[in-house]
Amino acid sequence: MKHHVNFTPGPSQLYFTVADHAREAFRSGIPSLSHRSKTFEDISRETTAGLRELLNIPAGYEMYFTSSATEIWERIIQNLVEEKSTHFVNGSFSKRFYEIAQQLNRRPEKIEAKEGDGFSIVEKFDASELIALTHNETSTGVSLPVDFIHAFKEKNPQALIAVDAVSSLPYPAFDFTKLDSVFFSVQKGFGLPAGLGVWIVNEKCITKAESLLSKGISVGSYHNIPTLRANAVKNQTPETPNVLAIYLLNQVVKDFLRRGAETIRRETEYKAAILYQALQQHALYNSMR
Amino acid sequence: MKHHVNFTPGPSQLYFTVADHAREAFRSGIPSLSHRSKTFEDISRETTAGLRELLNIPAGYEMYFTSSATEIWERIIQNLVEEKSTHFVNGSFSKRFYEIAQQLNRRPEKIEAKEGDGFSIVEKFDASELIALTHNETSTGVSLPVDFIHAFKEKNPQALIAVDAVSSLPYPAFDFTKLDSVFFSVQKGFGLPAGLGVWIVNEKCITKAESLLSKGISVGSYHNIPTLRANAVKNQTPETPNVLAIYLLNQVVKDFLRRGAETIRRETEYKAAILYQALQQHALYNSMR
């Protein structure tokens, strides 16, 4: 099969070190490793410690492995919203997060921008338990400025701020103290095979899930926050996870740390500049202006 | 790392062809393949067609890809049970299925055998919507005879019969007409890396999920049956799935089909005989008798 360079909103090209890491994984028996073994716990611990360093995640924030960011949309609504969430919708991915809240019988509201647009007004949403913002709306490529996202917490101290950073991390330098939950999947900015999502939550999220549970509201089962964290403290997962993907994420995070987060950011900006220039010089782009 | 042969209830040894298939996958760009591409649809179609042939699944049964069998426990309760399910519990896995029903605020009942035992009486459960049987209780190694499992349908025509075949397929020769839902994950009998579950359902399951939905009961979101099947008819998945795992499953199913289901069954019985004999000759086994 010919190798194509793709710009689809689906999986990215693999990061250039991944195929070698995968070969090493198969050589050393990673795919049949027990997820209750010491070796797995070490891999899991290294991965979350590496991500903590790379993304500058402070103490008091935990990290859980899920199967996808799509799953995390569902887990956020189940665990962190009793009745009402507010969704900034400007494309098909942010829209799906809103629809998932409806499917779980909550009463979400949406603030809509037309496709290709972003948002600029930081409003107050007094009745909202959670405000959902998409840093980079994958379907349209529209990014919200990080400062705009950071501004919601001060105006909405009662709400949890949840940020979909699926197609942007590790690029954005978030100030986690202004956010309660951030999540991504590994097949975009980390250049890994699909099949793993990472869900970052703070203590306010944990408290919220526990409070829903104490009211008799179902917060899901094997992937509810109390179960995820009971396993995460042991560097384990509730179910048999995608062990190979966690191993590969660990290796790529180490590669990224060797280069440094700032180098990766400058490289991303440089690649974007090349791409923007190529597009601006293209006949099709100029014919549409 | 030294290669160990393990007998844990976790992931099995990889099937001997898997490492080569994985190398080919990386060579041909499978891990960055879009899950909305024609190539992915072809892989997905081949995989389900292969499984249909290998497991002798009749028309009227659909197959959905999930992240694990643990997830399928949750999806079965969400989609197929309004109030009451009946669980045959004889170990930690069948027990977790029962507990998941509780966590989702249903009122399940359990028929318990002590660890190491199986069941023999085919009862009637008039008030039950779903009867959950574990073909091979991974935590104890106790298998229920296939004929015993098949006998429930006739006595309980109102209930859906759901069979956990996680650590036994492709060995058991099920008569699917006596079962409504069967599920497994790929890291046991298929010898593949963990991170993929396969959920088989018939039309009665689909109708049940639709009926819960029409009553306003949440059946989950991206992995509810209506959403799974809307994607499955296009050989797609609602979310970006573990594409690499689906590709590898397809290759191993092809390998299995070349050998034939009967050959695999005889080989499994032969391997079990070697193992039983070794155990019976072991001093520890004899000291415990």
XYZ file of C-alpha atoms in Angstrom:
578
model
C 0.000 0.000 0.000
C 1.295 3.463 -0.883
C 1.810 5.800 2.046
C -0.463 8.792 1.753
C -0.149 11.986 3.741
C -3.667 12.734 4.969
C -5.300 15.816 6.464
C -8.580 14.163 7.411
C -10.155 14.716 10.847
C -9.600 11.001 11.470
C -6.345 9.443 12.662
C -3.164 11.386 11.876
C -0.032 9.950 10.351
C 1.834 7.897 12.932
C 4.602 9.712 14.767
C 7.848 8.613 13.148
C 9.047 6.553 16.124
C 5.848 4.515 16.577
C 6.539 1.611 14.202
C 9.870 0.933 15.957
C 8.236 1.090 19.379
C 5.549 -1.347 18.191
C 8.199 -3.783 16.949
C 9.906 -3.636 20.338
C 6.538 -4.161 22.065
C 5.891 -7.381 20.149
C 9.493 -8.521 20.722
C 9.123 -8.137 24.486
C 5.649 -9.637 24.917
C 3.782 -6.411 25.782
C 0.550 -7.412 23.963
C 0.082 -10.467 26.198
C 1.156 -8.739 29.399
C -1.313 -9.100 32.288
C -2.851 -5.763 33.262
C -2.572 -6.904 36.896
C 1.219 -7.355 36.630
C 3.940 -5.192 38.139
C 5.298 -4.520 34.634
C 1.961 -3.092 33.513
C 1.713 -0.949 36.641
C 5.186 0.436 35.902
C 4.211 1.281 32.308
C 0.987 2.894 33.490
C 2.779 4.921 36.183
C 5.447 6.122 33.735
C 2.800 7.118 31.184
C 0.775 9.268 33.557
C 3.945 10.772 35.110
C 5.241 11.594 31.632
C 1.958 13.196 30.578
C 1.890 15.166 33.820
C 5.312 16.617 32.968
C 4.613 17.153 29.250
C 1.246 18.873 29.744
C 2.209 20.606 33.001
C -0.626 19.036 34.998
C -0.534 20.084 38.666
C -1.079 17.907 41.730
C -4.737 17.223 42.536
C -5.495 16.154 38.959
C -5.873 12.462 38.100
C -5.648 10.698 34.766
C -7.773 7.771 33.584
C -7.453 5.619 30.466
C -10.582 5.068 28.372
C -11.166 3.569 24.932
C -11.767 6.854 23.089
C -12.587 10.531 23.545
C -16.111 9.654 22.396
C -16.374 7.457 25.471
C -15.160 10.361 27.623
C -18.036 12.543 26.368
C -20.416 9.919 27.744
C -18.490 9.466 31.024
C -18.382 13.238 31.627
C -22.145 13.553 31.322
C -22.777 10.435 33.439
C -20.389 11.425 36.213
C -20.416 15.218 36.267
C -23.898 16.383 35.265
C -27.119 15.810 37.152
C -29.367 18.005 35.034
C -27.823 20.746 32.993
C -24.650 21.214 30.965
C -23.815 24.069 28.592
C -22.180 23.251 25.270
C -20.359 25.599 22.924
C -21.227 24.073 19.555
C -19.431 25.068 16.349
C -19.086 21.840 14.414
C -19.971 18.183 14.379
C -17.790 17.095 17.312
C -18.947 19.716 19.814
C -22.499 18.999 18.592
C -22.130 15.294 19.354
C -21.054 16.038 22.927
C -24.278 18.082 23.303
C -26.365 15.282 21.794
C -24.815 12.707 24.132
C -26.066 14.787 27.076
C -29.558 14.590 25.530
C -29.239 10.831 24.999
C -28.388 10.440 28.686
C -31.621 12.268 29.533
C -30.020 15.470 30.814
C -31.291 18.880 29.762
C -28.273 20.442 28.061
C -28.258 23.858 26.434
C -26.136 24.890 23.478
C -24.511 28.131 22.449
C -24.141 27.844 18.704
C -21.773 29.457 16.249
C -22.028 28.740 12.584
C -19.601 26.252 11.094
C -16.199 27.809 10.544
C -16.718 30.357 13.333
C -15.548 30.415 16.932
C -16.807 32.260 20.016
C -15.688 35.426 21.778
C -18.039 36.293 24.657
C -17.378 34.771 28.071
C -20.863 34.553 29.527
C -22.221 33.566 32.921
C -24.333 30.394 33.036
C -25.708 30.383 36.563
C -27.832 27.246 36.205
C -25.148 25.199 34.508
C -23.241 22.409 36.248
C -20.696 21.977 33.469
C -19.476 24.115 30.583
C -18.147 22.150 27.610
C -15.665 23.864 25.313
C -13.878 22.359 22.332
C -10.378 23.748 22.018
C -10.005 22.670 18.417
C -13.241 21.710 16.628
C -11.845 18.876 14.521
C -14.615 19.046 11.905
C -13.924 22.677 10.983
C -10.384 23.304 12.244
C -11.539 26.305 14.326
C -9.485 26.783 17.488
C -10.657 28.761 20.504
C -7.905 30.893 22.081
C -6.610 29.309 25.281
C -7.147 32.620 27.152
C -10.811 32.596 26.131
C -11.195 29.084 27.556
C -9.371 30.064 30.743
C -11.734 33.002 31.340
C -14.828 30.857 32.005
C -13.858 29.635 35.450
C -13.860 33.072 37.102
C -17.291 33.941 35.695
C -18.741 30.497 36.465
C -17.239 29.317 39.745
C -20.151 26.922 40.367
C -19.622 25.038 37.092
C -17.061 22.463 36.066
C -15.091 23.518 32.984
C -14.519 20.578 30.591
C -12.271 20.986 27.567
C -12.190 18.718 24.528
C -8.554 18.885 23.410
C -8.766 15.812 21.175
C -7.120 17.233 18.103
C -4.852 19.812 19.724
C -2.893 18.342 22.644
C 0.048 18.424 23.288
C 0.114 21.818 21.504
C -1.965 24.089 23.806
C -0.305 25.285 27.045
C -3.324 25.045 29.347
C -3.393 26.541 32.821
C -5.035 23.547 34.474
C -5.990 25.569 37.554
C -8.597 27.252 35.295
C -9.983 23.904 34.084
C -11.615 20.955 35.830
C -11.458 18.305 33.134
C -9.466 17.975 29.909
C -9.453 15.017 27.552
C -7.902 13.773 24.348
C -7.415 10.658 22.271
C -4.028 9.463 21.111
C -4.563 9.189 17.346
C -4.337 12.930 16.649
C -1.543 15.080 18.127
C 0.299 12.118 19.620
C 0.436 10.304 16.268
C -0.514 6.904 17.709
C -2.877 4.121 16.567
C -6.499 4.805 17.635
C -8.092 2.974 20.550
C -7.139 4.971 23.656
C -8.470 8.122 25.301
C -7.008 10.014 28.271
C -9.340 11.704 30.740
C -7.896 14.269 33.166
C -10.079 15.305 36.137
C -9.550 17.308 39.313
C -10.870 16.809 42.821
C -14.017 18.841 42.080
C -14.938 16.290 39.421
C -14.333 13.412 41.817
C -16.504 15.077 44.472
C -19.257 15.708 41.940
C -19.358 12.061 40.811
C -19.462 10.912 44.428
C -22.298 13.323 45.164
C -24.388 12.035 42.218
C -23.755 8.482 43.369
C -24.804 9.301 46.934
C -28.093 10.635 45.538
C -28.744 7.250 43.905
C -28.036 8.525 40.401
C -26.226 5.982 38.213
C -22.795 7.208 37.130
C -22.167 4.169 34.936
C -20.349 1.049 36.021
C -16.766 -0.047 35.277
C -15.764 3.401 34.013
C -17.408 5.608 36.595
C -15.003 7.947 38.382
C -14.942 6.097 41.738
C -14.064 2.802 39.993
C -11.554 4.420 37.630
C -9.746 6.123 40.502
C -9.764 3.041 42.768
C -7.814 1.331 39.980
C -5.744 4.373 38.941
C -4.212 4.732 42.425
C -2.773 1.238 41.853
C -1.733 2.210 38.292
C -4.296 -0.275 37.019
C -7.518 -0.100 35.008
C -10.925 -1.641 35.837
C -11.036 -3.750 32.664
C -8.376 -5.345 30.461
C -7.316 -2.174 28.615
C -5.548 -1.582 25.319
C -2.182 -2.418 26.929
C -0.277 -2.020 23.655
C -1.657 1.513 23.184
C -0.708 2.552 26.726
C 2.819 1.192 26.140
C 3.109 3.110 22.852
C 1.774 6.306 24.441
C 4.422 5.978 27.154
C 7.165 5.673 24.536
C 5.949 8.624 22.474
C 5.530 10.819 25.573
C 9.170 10.005 26.413
C 10.176 10.963 22.852
C 8.232 14.216 23.197
C 9.835 14.975 26.572
C 13.302 14.466 25.092
C 12.466 17.093 22.462
C 10.640 19.289 24.984
C 7.111 20.690 24.899
C 8.276 24.069 23.607
C 10.127 22.504 20.663
C 6.989 20.554 19.753
C 4.918 23.745 19.892
C 7.335 25.663 17.651
C 7.463 22.713 15.254
C 3.654 22.589 15.091
C 3.523 26.332 14.340
C 6.183 25.919 11.677
C 4.308 23.030 10.019
C 1.079 25.040 10.163
C 2.818 28.020 8.514
C 4.024 25.831 5.620
C 0.537 24.427 5.188
C -1.212 27.812 5.335
C 1.176 29.257 2.786
C 0.684 26.334 0.403
C -3.093 26.730 0.703
C -2.983 30.501 0.195
C -0.990 30.033 -2.978
C -3.397 27.423 -4.317
C -5.683 28.417 -7.203
C -8.747 26.878 -5.534
C -8.255 28.911 -2.350
C -7.891 32.130 -4.325
C -10.921 31.382 -6.483
C -13.047 31.050 -3.307
C -12.034 34.353 -1.743
C 12.379 -9.610 28.129
C 12.061 -13.398 28.443
C 8.959 -14.956 26.921
C 6.877 -16.609 29.594
C 4.023 -19.009 28.986
C 1.211 -17.819 31.227
C -2.051 -19.391 32.365
C -3.491 -16.265 34.008
C -7.107 -15.251 33.404
C -5.691 -12.118 31.742
C -4.521 -11.918 28.132
C -3.355 -15.182 26.542
C -0.161 -15.712 24.614
C -0.455 -14.135 21.179
C -1.499 -16.490 18.389
C 1.679 -17.357 16.530
C 0.776 -15.381 13.377
C -0.065 -12.102 15.140
C 3.388 -10.480 15.257
C 3.774 -10.942 11.487
C 0.305 -9.524 10.835
C 1.151 -6.523 13.034
C 4.371 -5.889 11.081
C 2.387 -5.958 7.838
C -0.206 -3.596 9.354
C 2.443 -0.992 10.193
C 4.070 -1.450 6.777
C 0.802 -0.730 5.000
C -0.390 2.209 7.105
C -3.319 0.454 8.835
C -2.878 2.309 12.169
C -3.465 5.698 10.510
C -6.268 4.498 8.251
C -9.437 6.609 8.443
C -12.359 4.665 9.894
C -14.579 6.378 7.309
C -12.496 5.034 4.394
C -13.456 2.318 1.918
C -10.416 0.302 3.027
C -11.626 0.269 6.633
C -15.141 -0.712 5.531
C -13.651 -3.625 3.580
C -11.646 -4.799 6.609
C -14.691 -4.477 8.852
C -16.917 -6.368 6.378
C -14.370 -9.162 5.976
C -13.967 -9.489 9.758
C -17.666 -9.868 10.499
C -18.171 -12.191 7.506
C -15.237 -14.318 8.685
C -16.564 -14.504 12.237
C -20.000 -15.403 10.903
C -18.481 -18.367 9.059
C -16.112 -19.423 11.865
C -18.740 -19.283 14.629
C -21.637 -20.421 12.426
C -23.732 -17.316 13.135
C -27.022 -17.372 11.207
C -28.716 -14.504 9.355
C -30.636 -12.100 11.594
C -27.685 -11.728 13.987
C -25.557 -8.586 13.888
C -22.040 -7.971 15.205
C -20.758 -4.779 16.828
C -17.234 -3.804 17.834
C -16.708 -2.456 21.360
C -13.605 -1.750 23.430
C -13.897 -4.763 25.762
C -16.239 -7.461 27.021
C -16.497 -5.421 30.231
C -18.050 -2.667 28.129
C -20.488 -5.189 26.638
C -21.730 -6.101 30.143
C -22.683 -2.441 30.581
C -24.201 -2.120 27.093
C -26.302 -5.283 27.567
C -27.842 -3.954 30.769
C -28.373 -0.470 29.293
C -29.957 -1.724 26.072
C -31.692 -4.971 26.984
C -32.951 -4.661 30.560
C -35.583 -2.282 31.845
C -35.868 -3.697 35.367
C -34.821 -7.241 35.979
C -32.065 -9.535 34.775
C -31.111 -12.964 36.174
C -27.424 -13.777 36.593
C -25.840 -17.189 37.084
C -22.909 -16.287 39.327
C -20.084 -18.733 40.000
C -16.970 -16.568 40.050
C -15.700 -13.020 39.895
C -16.560 -12.339 36.249
C -20.185 -13.481 36.351
C -20.454 -11.575 39.644
C -19.256 -8.350 38.031
C -21.904 -8.626 35.328
C -24.518 -8.859 38.111
C -22.986 -5.876 39.946
C -23.018 -3.778 36.771
C -26.788 -4.307 36.571
C -27.018 -2.960 40.132
C -24.796 0.015 39.275
C -27.127 0.863 36.412
C -30.017 0.929 38.883
C -31.730 -2.226 37.674
C -32.973 -4.870 40.115
C -31.021 -7.969 39.094
C -31.275 -11.327 40.830
C -28.483 -13.867 41.113
C -28.421 -17.659 41.230
C -25.193 -18.459 43.005
C -22.953 -21.505 42.973
C -19.876 -21.645 45.100
C -16.540 -20.940 43.450
C -15.327 -23.924 41.483
C -18.852 -25.227 40.885
C -21.193 -24.914 37.926
C -24.986 -25.213 37.568
C -27.259 -28.009 36.445
C -30.930 -27.013 36.847
C -32.629 -25.157 33.992
C -35.207 -23.069 35.825
C -38.012 -20.799 34.705
C -37.619 -17.094 35.519
C -40.969 -15.643 34.568
C -40.237 -12.071 35.691
C -36.813 -11.896 34.073
C -36.098 -9.906 30.922
C -32.629 -11.345 30.432
C -30.787 -14.447 31.637
C -27.007 -14.042 31.825
C -24.884 -17.182 31.612
C -21.099 -17.391 31.581
C -19.956 -20.224 29.350
C -16.493 -20.331 30.866
C -16.076 -18.497 34.186
C -12.559 -17.180 33.625
C -11.800 -16.736 37.331
C -12.389 -20.413 38.193
C -12.114 -22.210 34.850
C -15.583 -23.773 35.280
C -17.371 -24.328 31.964
C -21.107 -24.786 31.633
C -22.069 -27.467 29.089
C -23.310 -25.916 25.852
C -26.478 -28.062 25.991
C -27.269 -26.665 29.450
C -26.998 -23.123 28.090
C -29.128 -24.007 25.068
C -31.927 -25.333 27.288
C -32.866 -21.966 28.811
C -34.592 -20.513 25.771
C -37.414 -23.063 25.647
C -38.189 -22.644 29.365
C -37.912 -18.839 29.229
C -39.295 -17.693 25.884
C -39.976 -14.186 27.212
C -36.355 -13.579 28.242
C -33.290 -12.747 26.206
C -30.472 -15.279 26.692
C -27.069 -13.575 26.908
C -23.892 -15.658 26.971
C -20.474 -14.467 28.107
C -18.091 -16.495 25.956
C -15.062 -14.292 26.657
C -12.560 -16.987 27.470
C -13.986 -19.824 25.392
C -14.758 -18.728 21.828
C -14.010 -19.932 19.177
C -14.094 -23.318 20.962
C -17.812 -23.815 21.796
C -20.146 -24.772 18.950
C -23.173 -22.700 19.920
C -26.578 -23.102 18.351
C -27.263 -19.391 17.971
C -30.982 -19.970 17.434
C -31.104 -20.827 21.168
C -29.284 -17.615 22.151
C -30.047 -13.920 21.722
C -26.693 -12.347 22.499
C -23.157 -13.733 22.710
C -19.989 -11.737 23.341
C -16.246 -12.138 23.663
C -13.038 -10.174 23.729
C -10.118 -10.911 21.469
C -7.279 -11.365 23.988
C -8.291 -14.870 25.093
C -9.183 -17.596 22.590
C -8.235 -15.484 19.566
C -4.744 -14.779 20.945
C -4.788 -11.075 20.045
C -3.692 -7.908 21.890
C -6.421 -6.638 24.277
C -8.583 -3.642 23.396
C -11.473 -5.046 21.359
C -14.757 -6.766 22.198
C -17.269 -8.332 19.804
C -20.970 -8.164 20.630
C -23.374 -10.440 18.727
C -27.101 -9.651 18.982
C -30.249 -10.843 17.242
C -33.361 -8.983 16.139
C -35.060 -9.494 19.508
C -32.232 -7.549 21.141
C -32.566 -4.749 18.597
C -36.331 -4.584 19.164
C -35.837 -4.523 22.938
C -33.371 -1.602 22.785
C -35.744 0.308 20.513
C -38.630 -0.332 22.885
C -36.674 0.988 25.904
C -35.715 4.050 23.878
C -39.331 4.664 22.854
C -40.282 4.646 26.556
C -37.785 7.449 27.196
C -35.274 5.185 28.941
C -31.660 6.060 28.173
C -29.866 3.221 26.392
C -26.520 5.052 26.439
C -25.201 7.179 23.623
C -22.562 6.361 20.989
C -22.648 2.633 21.757
C -26.377 2.087 22.108
C -27.757 -0.570 19.761
C -29.532 1.808 17.342
C -26.314 3.839 16.870
C -24.087 0.757 16.646
C -26.300 -0.811 14.005
C -26.709 2.394 11.959
C -22.914 2.336 11.631
C -22.550 -1.450 11.332
C -24.767 -1.599 8.232
C -22.147 0.658 6.583
C -19.332 -1.513 8.054
C -18.359 1.454 10.192
C -18.274 2.255 13.911
C -19.738 5.276 15.729
C -16.356 6.385 17.122
C -12.764 6.046 15.915
C -12.267 2.404 16.907
C -9.173 0.304 17.569
C -8.589 -0.082 13.813
C -5.366 -2.046 14.296
C -7.171 -4.597 16.499
C -9.989 -5.065 13.964
C -7.388 -5.584 11.214
C -5.534 -8.173 13.337
C -8.787 -9.948 14.238
C -9.595 -10.195 10.531
C -6.215 -11.771 9.799
C -6.455 -14.275 12.669
C -10.018 -15.234 11.739
C -8.733 -15.936 8.208
C -5.939 -18.067 9.695
C -8.499 -19.950 11.801
C -10.776 -20.501 8.805
C -7.881 -21.953 6.822
C -7.348 -24.492 9.602
C -11.093 -24.974 10.114
C -13.197 -24.622 13.268
C -13.176 -28.378 13.893
C -9.371 -28.561 13.763
C -9.163 -25.708 16.288
C -11.610 -27.513 18.593
C -9.650 -30.782 18.439
C -6.407 -28.872 19.012
C -7.891 -27.125 22.071
C -9.015 -30.463 23.491
C -5.580 -31.938 22.833
C -3.826 -29.020 24.566
C -6.241 -29.294 27.505
C -5.510 -33.041 27.785
C -1.756 -32.380 27.974
C -2.330 -29.738 30.625
C -4.715 -31.866 32.712
C -2.312 -34.770 32.618
C 0.626 -32.623 33.704
C -1.439 -31.235 36.571
C -2.667 -34.656 37.669
C 0.891 -35.924 37.812
C 2.039 -32.946 39.849
C 2.839 -33.524 43.529
C 0.888 -30.433 44.612
C -2.307 -31.631 42.888
C -2.028 -35.060 44.488
C -1.324 -33.597 47.933
C -4.592 -31.596 47.694
C -6.817 -34.549 46.789
